[in-house]
């Protein structure tokens, strides 16, 4: 059984390429997309536009590091500080291999840190591996969502 | 011979002898002390009736006015007139009084005031005084001209000795000066035949006790006509009202200590005179006259000698002040040169010691050193570096925070006696309150033979009294572990220099702090720059590569061959740019990241890198020749990166070889470990070896060998961060060898210690 993925990505091209990669691994339908850090938190915490959102947490969050409004590290920090969200696996997806980001992300308790490869085949392979592992192989913590929908709809 | 302690005790006793109240006078004159207010006589000398037609009993308690002189003036009148201004002893001319013979006789009168008493000392006048006064002017005139022409202090003294000899007729006239320890050194002498020469000899300080020196300052001239004299007592010995003895500090006739008279007899001298040389208020030296037989000196002659003594004092003072001023001027000039050299240099020590000559000239030193933090810069003849550093620590622990100087350093600090040859003298200025930072000057040992006029030791007589030494024959002492003494001007200039250096040090510290701040800011900017390069540039490159790939996937069939090739080029270019960005970021990170130094197992590292590079070596025939690889001291992940670069290069440039051979080996010296990677690839043109390790330097065409041109720059940066070096050799078309050398653990730790300044 597939489990939902929350994808937080502001760059439309990256979003398109990521969804394409997930699609090729037959994972696209399980993806909820939000476009910035604030939306990501609202969605996870059922606030604002996401108030009437369904119960349950995503099986995994694919989180871009550089995000408008609230950046990826801040989103990660909030997730780890929140009792209901703490156990959600978070994979940091980033363009940067800057060491300080890596160190900070790990200090905040990231589950994986992936530098998006420049080469498209490598990129597809990386996203696919992540999606398959976290959304298919990994057993998510209790309380994860069973329903798959785009959060923006 | 007595023990040192016993001698010291006796010398102390000697210094306590109340020589200012001997209760007696020398008998060649007589003394009358009367109350200034009413003229009532309180004391006379017991020999009064030898000279005057009056007995002590008749005079004591009477007014001194009864002693009438010529023209009816009394002794009291003369005293009142003459002592109106002056307090000190003065020759008041001569006076006629009724002599013992019943006739009027002429007496020379010496007067001074002591408390409420006037003390009058009288001596029979020797010759008509007018003639002698008349002769004073040419004497003084000639003397002044001669001493003004004299170049040195010794020459001035020699002139004075000659003049005094001529005036007095003493058999031996010497001048001597006192050194810092109070020993007298005979610097000029005029002697008659038969007199032993004392020139160049030293008289120990103990020859003249402290209280005698004090009297030499207030009473500039002392005469003993006959060492065998029988003293004439003061009557009454104590004042009936106050019970105090008569204070004779300023009396010319004052009876001297029996020890001194014995000293004179031991020396073969029965008559003596000494005139004080007083420079800047201290007893600089003496003109000392001796005669083998008793010898009277007239009051006029004494006055003339007194004048000569004063003129000599002034000339010595002027000469010393002059040479001192010249020396100070010279020191100032040298200091200006040193300070300007110092401000031209980044390192304080180098600035001072590179201007080698000035720093040595400055204190006429044999060597100099500047200890500043971990630096120790030296010039000239100094102790070994570690000894110099130890001396700095020694000074610091002693709490020397300003100026320290000694001309016998090994005596103060015997632990440094081994350096006595170059460092018997030490002058040091502290240039930090909190750290053992010093500028030091060293003076070499000057072994000196000091010629004493007899062994400077004393004995006690049978009664346990200190007896003066009996031998004045030459006794040589060799002084060791001593340098020439530091002059006051040099010590003062060093103190002044300390203030200046401190202000320079302070200014430099401020500049450094500013520089560090600026560097920190630049580093932050660079960091932000490389971050955005890595992040913001990689994303569009990825998009270009991604969409190009997608386009060729979707439309590949429909595209013309040429269009398909263009798409492929776009993709390749984007990927190459991505590699470049990664390389750049790594390069900039290497400049910023801290190194974690440890022993790295190079052999294991090589095996790991070879495994990692397996995808590149697939299908290739590569012979790996791996020699013995010891541990190296460095940062593991950086060394990994460097090695990976070198090995992937070796793999890359042997691609055209049927049989590739890659050799990895090592060697070591006392201070570094060398590792090399040698391949039988295409090599490079040795003419361009200098460009090899530069950023974006490539020696091959792009289509022959791919690469960003940043790999070797990375290697060099890594190695240089470790304090090591890289180089390469090649036979073009045959082979290439890349070397990297890192300091071994010991060297690296020593270097790290050197870099950490305590301030």
GROMACS .gro file of C-alpha atoms in nm, chain B residues 137-372:
model
  236
  290UNK     CA    1   9.512   8.541   4.076
  291UNK     CA    2   9.775   8.415   3.827
  292UNK     CA    3   9.753   8.067   3.981
  293UNK     CA    4   9.378   8.051   3.931
  294UNK     CA    5   9.400   8.212   3.590
  295UNK     CA    6   9.658   7.964   3.462
  296UNK     CA    7   9.468   7.672   3.610
  297UNK     CA    8   9.141   7.771   3.446
  298UNK     CA    9   9.305   7.801   3.104
  299UNK     CA   10   9.471   7.464   3.139
  300UNK     CA   11   9.168   7.268   3.252
  301UNK     CA   12   8.950   7.423   2.986
  302UNK     CA   13   9.191   7.293   2.725
  303UNK     CA   14   9.194   6.944   2.876
  304UNK     CA   15   8.994   6.690   2.677
  305UNK     CA   16   8.917   6.430   2.936
  306UNK     CA   17   8.822   6.415   3.299
  307UNK     CA   18   9.149   6.234   3.372
  308UNK     CA   19   9.345   6.515   3.206
  309UNK     CA   20   9.160   6.777   3.410
  310UNK     CA   21   9.240   6.584   3.726
  311UNK     CA   22   9.606   6.553   3.627
  312UNK     CA   23   9.625   6.930   3.582
  313UNK     CA   24   9.468   6.985   3.923
  314UNK     CA   25   9.713   6.740   4.084
  315UNK     CA   26  10.009   6.922   3.928
  316UNK     CA   27   9.881   7.258   4.045
  317UNK     CA   28   9.814   7.141   4.400
  318UNK     CA   29  10.155   6.976   4.410
  319UNK     CA   30  10.314   7.303   4.303
  320UNK     CA   31  10.117   7.508   4.557
  321UNK     CA   32  10.170   7.280   4.856
  322UNK     CA   33  10.495   7.098   4.792
  323UNK     CA   34  10.352   6.766   4.911
  324UNK     CA   35  10.555   6.461   4.811
  325UNK     CA   36  10.259   6.288   4.653
  326UNK     CA   37   9.942   6.438   4.512
  327UNK     CA   38   9.684   6.205   4.362
  328UNK     CA   39   9.327   6.249   4.249
  329UNK     CA   40   9.084   5.968   4.266
  330UNK     CA   41   8.724   5.908   4.178
  331UNK     CA   42   8.475   5.681   4.349
  332UNK     CA   43   8.298   5.409   4.150
  333UNK     CA   44   7.939   5.295   4.205
  334UNK     CA   45   8.053   5.064   4.486
  335UNK     CA   46   8.245   5.342   4.661
  336UNK     CA   47   8.591   5.213   4.573
  337UNK     CA   48   8.840   5.485   4.493
  338UNK     CA   49   9.032   5.468   4.166
  339UNK     CA   50   9.350   5.676   4.132
  340UNK     CA   51   9.323   5.851   3.796
  341UNK     CA   52   9.601   6.110   3.827
  342UNK     CA   53   9.918   6.144   4.028
  343UNK     CA   54  10.222   6.366   4.073
  344UNK     CA   55  10.497   6.230   4.297
  345UNK     CA   56  10.842   6.320   4.414
  346UNK     CA   57  11.123   6.075   4.392
  347UNK     CA   58  11.107   5.811   4.661
  348UNK     CA   59  10.729   5.807   4.678
  349UNK     CA   60  10.548   5.490   4.580
  350UNK     CA   61  10.316   5.535   4.285
  351UNK     CA   62   9.946   5.472   4.337
  352UNK     CA   63   9.840   5.558   3.982
  353UNK     CA   64   9.578   5.314   3.845
  354UNK     CA   65   9.532   5.149   4.182
  355UNK     CA   66   9.207   5.104   4.362
  356UNK     CA   67   9.140   5.183   4.725
  357UNK     CA   68   8.859   4.988   4.883
  358UNK     CA   69   8.546   5.171   4.991
  359UNK     CA   70   8.604   5.052   5.348
  360UNK     CA   71   8.909   5.280   5.370
  361UNK     CA   72   8.672   5.572   5.416
  362UNK     CA   73   8.381   5.507   5.651
  363UNK     CA   74   8.037   5.640   5.570
  364UNK     CA   75   8.029   5.923   5.824
  365UNK     CA   76   8.368   6.047   5.699
  366UNK     CA   77   8.227   6.064   5.347
  367UNK     CA   78   7.935   6.266   5.478
  368UNK     CA   79   8.176   6.516   5.639
  369UNK     CA   80   8.373   6.541   5.312
  370UNK     CA   81   8.059   6.688   5.156
  371UNK     CA   82   8.009   6.965   5.413
  372UNK     CA   83   8.374   7.032   5.489
  373UNK     CA   84   8.563   7.036   5.164
  374UNK     CA   85   8.920   7.048   5.288
  375UNK     CA   86   9.102   6.863   5.566
  376UNK     CA   87   9.461   6.888   5.677
  377UNK     CA   88   9.672   6.681   5.913
  378UNK     CA   89  10.006   6.851   5.970
  379UNK     CA   90  10.160   6.570   6.168
  380UNK     CA   91  10.016   6.226   6.215
  381UNK     CA   92  10.214   6.191   6.535
  382UNK     CA   93  10.046   6.492   6.693
  383UNK     CA   94   9.925   6.495   7.055
  384UNK     CA   95   9.564   6.610   7.046
  385UNK     CA   96   9.468   6.912   7.250
  386UNK     CA   97   9.139   6.857   7.436
  387UNK     CA   98   8.836   7.082   7.423
  388UNK     CA   99   8.757   7.236   7.764
  389UNK     CA  100   8.512   7.191   7.903
  390UNK     CA  101   8.445   6.864   7.716
  391UNK     CA  102   8.070   6.905   7.765
  392UNK     CA  103   7.868   7.221   7.780
  393UNK     CA  104   7.780   7.276   8.147
  394UNK     CA  105   7.420   7.374   8.059
  395UNK     CA  106   7.335   7.119   7.791
  396UNK     CA  107   7.589   6.846   7.879
  397UNK     CA  108   7.654   6.819   7.503
  398UNK     CA  109   8.000   6.785   7.352
  399UNK     CA  110   8.107   7.047   7.098
  400UNK     CA  111   7.998   6.955   6.747
  401UNK     CA  112   8.316   6.991   6.536
  402UNK     CA  113   8.178   6.868   6.203
  403UNK     CA  114   8.302   7.177   6.021
  404UNK     CA  115   8.622   7.238   6.216
  405UNK     CA  116   8.944   7.247   6.021
  406UNK     CA  117   9.147   7.158   6.328
  407UNK     CA  118   8.920   6.868   6.424
  408UNK     CA  119   9.124   6.583   6.566
  409UNK     CA  120   9.102   6.270   6.354
  410UNK     CA  121   9.041   5.905   6.444
  411UNK     CA  122   9.342   5.713   6.582
  412UNK     CA  123   9.263   5.444   6.323
  413UNK     CA  124   9.311   5.701   6.051
  414UNK     CA  125   9.640   5.820   6.197
  415UNK     CA  126   9.759   5.462   6.214
  416UNK     CA  127   9.649   5.416   5.852
  417UNK     CA  128   9.862   5.715   5.758
  418UNK     CA  129  10.163   5.585   5.944
  419UNK     CA  130  10.118   5.243   5.779
  420UNK     CA  131  10.120   5.419   5.448
  421UNK     CA  132  10.439   5.604   5.537
  422UNK     CA  133  10.267   5.940   5.541
  423UNK     CA  134  10.296   6.185   5.830
  424UNK     CA  135  10.121   6.481   5.670
  425UNK     CA  136   9.813   6.480   5.453
  426UNK     CA  137   9.555   6.703   5.297
  427UNK     CA  138   9.242   6.611   5.108
  428UNK     CA  139   9.014   6.829   4.902
  429UNK     CA  140   8.667   6.707   4.808
  430UNK     CA  141   8.557   6.692   4.445
  431UNK     CA  142   8.181   6.736   4.457
  432UNK     CA  143   7.980   6.677   4.139
  433UNK     CA  144   7.607   6.730   4.133
  434UNK     CA  145   7.592   6.728   4.511
  435UNK     CA  146   7.767   6.395   4.557
  436UNK     CA  147   8.121   6.312   4.655
  437UNK     CA  148   8.272   6.234   4.315
  438UNK     CA  149   8.632   6.200   4.431
  439UNK     CA  150   8.919   6.354   4.621
  440UNK     CA  151   9.242   6.536   4.567
  441UNK     CA  152   9.461   6.362   4.819
  442UNK     CA  153   9.807   6.483   4.924
  443UNK     CA  154  10.067   6.293   5.126
  444UNK     CA  155  10.403   6.378   5.268
  445UNK     CA  156  10.653   6.150   5.435
  446UNK     CA  157  10.734   6.399   5.710
  447UNK     CA  158  10.520   6.646   5.908
  448UNK     CA  159  10.431   6.941   5.690
  449UNK     CA  160  10.234   7.254   5.771
  450UNK     CA  161  10.018   7.410   5.500
  451UNK     CA  162   9.934   7.773   5.535
  452UNK     CA  163   9.576   7.890   5.547
  453UNK     CA  164   9.628   8.076   5.220
  454UNK     CA  165   9.759   7.773   5.043
  455UNK     CA  166   9.465   7.577   5.173
  456UNK     CA  167   9.227   7.845   5.047
  457UNK     CA  168   9.392   7.833   4.709
  458UNK     CA  169   9.358   7.455   4.703
  459UNK     CA  170   8.996   7.490   4.804
  460UNK     CA  171   8.934   7.720   4.508
  461UNK     CA  172   9.114   7.479   4.276
  462UNK     CA  173   8.906   7.195   4.415
  463UNK     CA  174   8.586   7.383   4.343
  464UNK     CA  175   8.693   7.470   3.994
  465UNK     CA  176   8.793   7.110   3.934
  466UNK     CA  177   8.450   7.002   4.058
  467UNK     CA  178   8.276   7.238   3.819
  468UNK     CA  179   8.489   7.128   3.525
  469UNK     CA  180   8.433   6.759   3.596
  470UNK     CA  181   8.063   6.828   3.625
  471UNK     CA  182   8.064   7.017   3.296
  472UNK     CA  183   8.265   6.748   3.118
  473UNK     CA  184   8.042   6.471   3.249
  474UNK     CA  185   7.727   6.663   3.168
  475UNK     CA  186   7.863   6.731   2.823
  476UNK     CA  187   7.954   6.373   2.744
  477UNK     CA  188   7.626   6.260   2.895
  478UNK     CA  189   7.436   6.503   2.673
  479UNK     CA  190   7.631   6.386   2.367
  480UNK     CA  191   7.558   6.025   2.451
  481UNK     CA  192   7.191   6.101   2.502
  482UNK     CA  193   7.178   6.276   2.168
  483UNK     CA  194   7.348   5.983   2.002
  484UNK     CA  195   7.108   5.740   2.169
  485UNK     CA  196   6.815   5.945   2.054
  486UNK     CA  197   6.936   5.937   1.694
  487UNK     CA  198   6.982   5.563   1.706
  488UNK     CA  199   6.641   5.522   1.863
  489UNK     CA  200   6.475   5.716   1.585
  490UNK     CA  201   6.645   5.490   1.329
  491UNK     CA  202   6.534   5.179   1.516
  492UNK     CA  203   6.178   5.291   1.554
  493UNK     CA  204   6.147   5.377   1.188
  494UNK     CA  205   6.288   5.033   1.098
  495UNK     CA  206   6.040   4.879   1.337
  496UNK     CA  207   5.738   5.048   1.186
  497UNK     CA  208   5.846   4.928   0.839
  498UNK     CA  209   5.815   4.567   0.944
  499UNK     CA  210   5.522   4.346   1.016
  500UNK     CA  211   5.696   4.181   1.304
  501UNK     CA  212   5.819   4.396   1.586
  502UNK     CA  213   6.123   4.178   1.654
  503UNK     CA  214   6.235   4.160   1.294
  504UNK     CA  215   6.194   4.534   1.264
  505UNK     CA  216   6.427   4.588   1.555
  506UNK     CA  217   6.684   4.320   1.487
  507UNK     CA  218   6.703   4.360   1.109
  508UNK     CA  219   6.828   4.706   1.171
  509UNK     CA  220   7.107   4.510   1.335
  510UNK     CA  221   7.366   4.787   1.369
  511UNK     CA  222   7.145   5.042   1.542
  512UNK     CA  223   7.014   4.805   1.803
  513UNK     CA  224   7.367   4.701   1.898
  514UNK     CA  225   7.503   5.054   1.883
  515UNK     CA  226   7.214   5.168   2.091
  516UNK     CA  227   7.347   5.028   2.411
  517UNK     CA  228   7.698   4.951   2.287
  518UNK     CA  229   7.596   4.591   2.325
  519UNK     CA  230   7.747   4.274   2.180
  520UNK     CA  231   7.407   4.125   2.114
  521UNK     CA  232   7.039   4.202   2.128
  522UNK     CA  233   6.718   4.005   2.125
  523UNK     CA  234   6.349   4.072   2.103
  524UNK     CA  235   6.121   3.815   2.262
  525UNK     CA  236   5.768   3.882   2.154
   0.00000   0.00000   0.00000
